[in-house]
């Protein structure tokens, strides 16, 4: 039974957990018409939860908070279930530096959480392994780098091709939802927290290099849209350098009287909604009446499967089976699966066997190709940087790339996320400053190699994999194989990823493009490249950088990260108009299940190069 008061641990008073979350027993009790309130009065007005959100990670809280705010008639009760704990209130980079970081990839589950929250529930054929999921409210949104570009959709280029995406979805994203999501997470404005002489000099030099055609497959800036809404008086056509600004999910400004959230995560949204629901429930009674709460959050509640009634080829979810008990779904109720892509797919595979086109579940799995190139250049290489700039400064830039495939002239997309630091040697005191400003947590150590005469840059390439690759899929392990069962004797997911010829071609093109970007910043001067042994190697403008850091996996001495390390899995429950080639319809509802929906990257029909946060939100 859940303790009604905030509990005291060895070190803390759990006020946050008690004020934001509820126990499973409290949630069930609040929907029981035959139960009584704490004061002994009957609660015959109790209502069941008609919206059950499975997953309190990156996207479930966004959906739950949005529906809670939009429910003008106060006619819905929303329940958010998550297997993890309440750990952090916001993104880790908004907090003091205390060492809670993302662990490296593993190939098999070690039976315990790593880095306090990270677990790997699936098995895979990917040799580099996966980091897994962050088992906590807010999930991986608490740790992501913040890069949140928008899927490209112009008359020339589209990462949402109409033969794969429902036209209604693309139209709505472009007309409304991309802009709303950008405002929600903070990518709709320029990054005024990353600016200054270093940033401006790097941006200018990069723009000149792209215009001169020296960066392989970089898209001409003149045909790209502005990545944020233009401020009044901003002369965008004459200042195309602004299109190189990094689309970082950081809210730098807020309305008068409000503090900004800074780097986005789902947790502030969930906290706000949970507290609003609690305060609202006190009206007329003077205490938090769970019966009147329109939103409740239950951690430590692992969902095992959805109980489904299937008749005449159509299914309806009637209950949610969890490790703590079963929650009934009323006749008008709906279930939203908002776990990570792989676990959402596993839940669907476990729950909906026997419905039409079940064979589409787990297909179309996509992930991102990722490479890292770190260089150190002389400050004199930047022609636009004056000698008076001394303070530690950081920069973040974004380059969009397009590759034309040799086999069929189709297009594949990638981008470069460029992070830089320099003009003063970082010290212990300035490490926190870098931690706050550098988007990628795993590149901060390289940035500390800068000094007052050098600048360190990491050029991270992110490229899409091709959908509909039959070698990429999510399936269930054999139920008779004990090695394929998890801690509650449920089949684990098995993730298979094998790249195709186009994926290999795009990865090579992306790495060549990164080498070109490095040469642009070096300004035809000698510079240094960080190799796989973390040694700086001196090179000249004529050096083929692939001889220093090959286009091979990191485990083989190259620059490429493993396929399981990006956290960007997508597509395995893709939406579409045709049930024979997709799993969900344009509203995210399973084609053959009347009351079950999906939220998150599992819905994407194609990957594009953008990190999935903006589109998922």
Coordinates of C-alpha atoms in Angstrom, one line a residue, residues 167-396:
X167 CA -0.5 13.4 -47.4
X168 CA -2.8 14.6 -44.5
X169 CA 0.0 14.0 -42.0
X170 CA 2.6 15.9 -44.0
X171 CA 0.2 18.8 -44.6
X172 CA -0.7 19.0 -40.9
X173 CA 2.9 18.8 -39.8
X174 CA 3.9 21.6 -42.2
X175 CA 0.9 23.8 -41.5
X176 CA 0.7 23.5 -37.7
X177 CA 2.4 20.8 -35.7
X178 CA 6.1 21.4 -36.6
X179 CA 5.7 25.0 -35.6
X180 CA 3.9 24.2 -32.4
X181 CA 6.5 21.5 -31.5
X182 CA 9.4 23.9 -32.2
X183 CA 7.9 26.4 -29.9
X184 CA 7.3 23.7 -27.2
X185 CA 10.9 22.5 -27.2
X186 CA 12.6 25.8 -27.9
X187 CA 13.9 25.4 -31.5
X188 CA 11.8 28.2 -32.9
X189 CA 14.3 30.9 -32.0
X190 CA 18.0 31.5 -32.4
X191 CA 20.4 30.2 -29.8
X192 CA 21.4 33.5 -28.1
X193 CA 23.2 31.4 -25.4
X194 CA 25.6 30.3 -28.1
X195 CA 27.0 33.4 -29.8
X196 CA 30.0 35.6 -29.9
X197 CA 33.2 36.1 -32.0
X198 CA 34.1 32.4 -32.2
X199 CA 30.6 31.3 -33.3
X200 CA 30.3 34.1 -35.8
X201 CA 33.7 33.5 -37.4
X202 CA 33.1 29.7 -37.7
X203 CA 29.6 30.3 -39.2
X204 CA 31.0 32.8 -41.7
X205 CA 33.8 30.5 -42.8
X206 CA 31.5 27.5 -43.2
X207 CA 29.0 29.5 -45.3
X208 CA 31.8 30.7 -47.6
X209 CA 33.0 27.1 -48.0
X210 CA 29.5 25.7 -48.8
X211 CA 28.9 28.5 -51.3
X212 CA 32.2 27.7 -53.0
X213 CA 31.1 24.1 -53.5
X214 CA 33.9 22.7 -51.4
X215 CA 31.7 20.6 -49.1
X216 CA 30.6 17.4 -50.8
X217 CA 26.8 17.0 -51.0
X218 CA 26.1 20.0 -48.8
X219 CA 22.7 21.5 -49.8
X220 CA 22.9 25.0 -51.2
X221 CA 21.9 27.4 -48.4
X222 CA 19.7 29.4 -50.8
X223 CA 17.2 26.6 -51.2
X224 CA 17.0 25.7 -47.5
X225 CA 14.3 27.1 -45.2
X226 CA 15.2 29.2 -42.1
X227 CA 15.4 26.8 -39.2
X228 CA 13.5 29.2 -36.9
X229 CA 10.9 31.9 -37.2
X230 CA 12.4 35.2 -38.4
X231 CA 12.4 38.1 -36.0
X232 CA 10.9 41.4 -37.1
X233 CA 13.3 43.1 -39.5
X234 CA 15.6 40.1 -40.0
X235 CA 16.8 40.2 -43.6
X236 CA 16.9 36.4 -44.1
X237 CA 17.5 36.2 -47.9
X238 CA 20.6 38.4 -47.5
X239 CA 21.9 36.6 -44.5
X240 CA 21.9 32.9 -45.4
X241 CA 24.5 32.1 -42.7
X242 CA 21.5 32.0 -40.3
X243 CA 20.5 28.7 -41.9
X244 CA 23.6 27.2 -40.3
X245 CA 22.4 27.9 -36.8
X246 CA 22.0 24.8 -34.7
X247 CA 18.4 23.8 -34.1
X248 CA 18.9 23.1 -30.4
X249 CA 16.0 22.3 -28.1
X250 CA 16.8 25.0 -25.6
X251 CA 14.4 27.6 -24.4
X252 CA 16.6 30.7 -24.0
X253 CA 13.8 33.2 -23.4
X254 CA 10.4 33.2 -21.8
X255 CA 7.6 35.7 -21.3
X256 CA 8.1 38.4 -18.8
X257 CA 8.1 37.1 -15.3
X258 CA 8.8 33.5 -16.2
X259 CA 12.1 31.6 -16.1
X260 CA 13.0 29.6 -19.2
X261 CA 13.2 25.8 -19.0
X262 CA 16.5 25.8 -20.8
X263 CA 17.3 22.4 -22.4
X264 CA 14.1 20.6 -23.2
X265 CA 12.9 17.3 -21.6
X266 CA 9.5 15.9 -21.0
X267 CA 9.7 16.1 -17.2
X268 CA 8.7 19.8 -16.6
X269 CA 5.6 19.2 -18.7
X270 CA 4.6 16.1 -16.7
X271 CA 5.3 17.8 -13.4
X272 CA 3.2 20.8 -14.4
X273 CA 0.3 18.7 -15.5
X274 CA 0.4 16.4 -12.4
X275 CA 0.5 19.4 -10.0
X276 CA -2.3 21.1 -11.9
X277 CA -4.4 18.0 -11.6
X278 CA -3.7 17.7 -7.9
X279 CA -4.5 21.4 -7.1
X280 CA -7.6 21.2 -9.2
X281 CA -8.8 18.1 -7.2
X282 CA -8.7 20.1 -3.9
X283 CA -11.5 22.4 -4.9
X284 CA -14.4 22.1 -2.5
X285 CA -12.8 19.5 -0.2
X286 CA -9.5 21.1 1.0
X287 CA -7.4 18.0 0.3
X288 CA -6.1 16.3 -2.9
X289 CA -9.1 14.1 -3.8
X290 CA -7.7 11.4 -6.1
X291 CA -11.2 10.7 -7.5
X292 CA -11.2 14.2 -9.0
X293 CA -7.7 14.0 -10.4
X294 CA -7.8 14.1 -14.2
X295 CA -4.2 13.0 -14.5
X296 CA -2.2 10.5 -12.4
X297 CA 1.3 9.2 -12.9
X298 CA 2.3 5.8 -11.6
X299 CA 6.0 4.8 -11.7
X300 CA 7.4 1.3 -11.0
X301 CA 4.6 -0.2 -13.1
X302 CA 5.8 -2.4 -15.9
X303 CA 3.1 -3.1 -18.6
X304 CA 3.3 -6.7 -19.7
X305 CA 0.7 -6.9 -22.4
X306 CA -2.7 -5.4 -23.5
X307 CA -5.6 -7.7 -23.1
X308 CA -7.4 -7.7 -26.4
X309 CA -10.8 -8.9 -27.7
X310 CA -10.5 -9.8 -31.4
X311 CA -13.6 -10.5 -33.4
X312 CA -14.2 -10.5 -37.1
X313 CA -10.7 -9.3 -37.8
X314 CA -10.9 -6.3 -35.5
X315 CA -9.5 -5.9 -32.0
X316 CA -10.3 -3.8 -28.9
X317 CA -8.1 -3.4 -25.9
X318 CA -10.1 -4.4 -22.8
X319 CA -7.4 -4.3 -20.1
X320 CA -3.8 -3.4 -19.4
X321 CA -1.9 -6.2 -17.7
X322 CA 0.9 -4.9 -15.5
X323 CA 3.3 -6.3 -12.9
X324 CA 1.1 -4.7 -10.2
X325 CA -2.2 -5.9 -11.5
X326 CA -4.7 -5.3 -14.4
X327 CA -6.3 -2.0 -15.2
X328 CA -9.7 -2.3 -17.0
X329 CA -10.2 -0.2 -20.1
X330 CA -13.8 1.1 -20.4
X331 CA -15.8 0.8 -23.5
X332 CA -15.0 4.4 -24.5
X333 CA -11.4 4.1 -23.3
X334 CA -8.2 4.4 -25.4
X335 CA -4.7 3.2 -24.9
X336 CA -1.6 5.1 -26.2
X337 CA 1.6 3.1 -26.5
X338 CA 4.4 5.6 -26.0
X339 CA 7.4 3.5 -25.0
X340 CA 10.7 3.5 -27.0
X341 CA 10.3 2.2 -30.5
X342 CA 11.6 -1.3 -29.8
X343 CA 9.6 -1.8 -26.6
X344 CA 6.4 -0.3 -28.2
X345 CA 6.8 -2.9 -30.9
X346 CA 7.3 -5.7 -28.5
X347 CA 4.2 -4.8 -26.6
X348 CA 2.2 -4.7 -29.9
X349 CA 3.6 -8.0 -31.0
X350 CA 2.7 -9.6 -27.6
X351 CA -0.8 -8.1 -27.5
X352 CA -2.3 -8.2 -31.1
X353 CA -1.5 -11.6 -32.4
X354 CA -4.3 -12.7 -34.7
X355 CA -5.3 -9.3 -36.2
X356 CA -5.0 -8.7 -40.0
X357 CA -1.6 -7.7 -41.3
X358 CA 0.1 -8.7 -38.1
X359 CA 3.1 -9.5 -40.3
X360 CA 3.8 -5.8 -40.7
X361 CA 4.6 -5.3 -37.0
X362 CA 8.3 -4.8 -36.5
X363 CA 9.1 -4.3 -40.2
X364 CA 10.5 -1.0 -41.6
X365 CA 12.9 -0.7 -38.7
X366 CA 15.3 2.2 -39.2
X367 CA 18.1 3.8 -37.2
X368 CA 20.7 6.5 -37.9
X369 CA 24.2 6.2 -39.2
X370 CA 26.6 8.2 -37.1
X371 CA 30.2 9.3 -37.4
X372 CA 32.5 11.6 -35.4
X373 CA 35.5 13.5 -36.6
X374 CA 37.3 15.7 -34.0
X375 CA 39.9 18.2 -35.1
X376 CA 42.0 21.0 -33.5
X377 CA 42.8 24.1 -35.6
X378 CA 44.8 27.2 -35.0
X379 CA 42.8 30.3 -34.1
X380 CA 44.6 32.0 -37.0
X381 CA 42.8 29.6 -39.4
X382 CA 39.6 31.6 -38.9
X383 CA 39.8 34.7 -41.1
X384 CA 36.9 36.4 -39.3
X385 CA 38.2 36.0 -35.8
X386 CA 39.9 39.0 -34.3
X387 CA 42.9 38.7 -31.9
X388 CA 41.1 40.3 -28.9
X389 CA 38.6 37.5 -28.2
X390 CA 40.0 35.6 -25.2
X391 CA 37.2 34.2 -23.1
X392 CA 36.1 30.6 -23.3
X393 CA 33.5 30.3 -26.0
X394 CA 31.4 27.6 -27.6
X395 CA 29.7 27.2 -31.0
X396 CA 27.1 24.9 -32.5

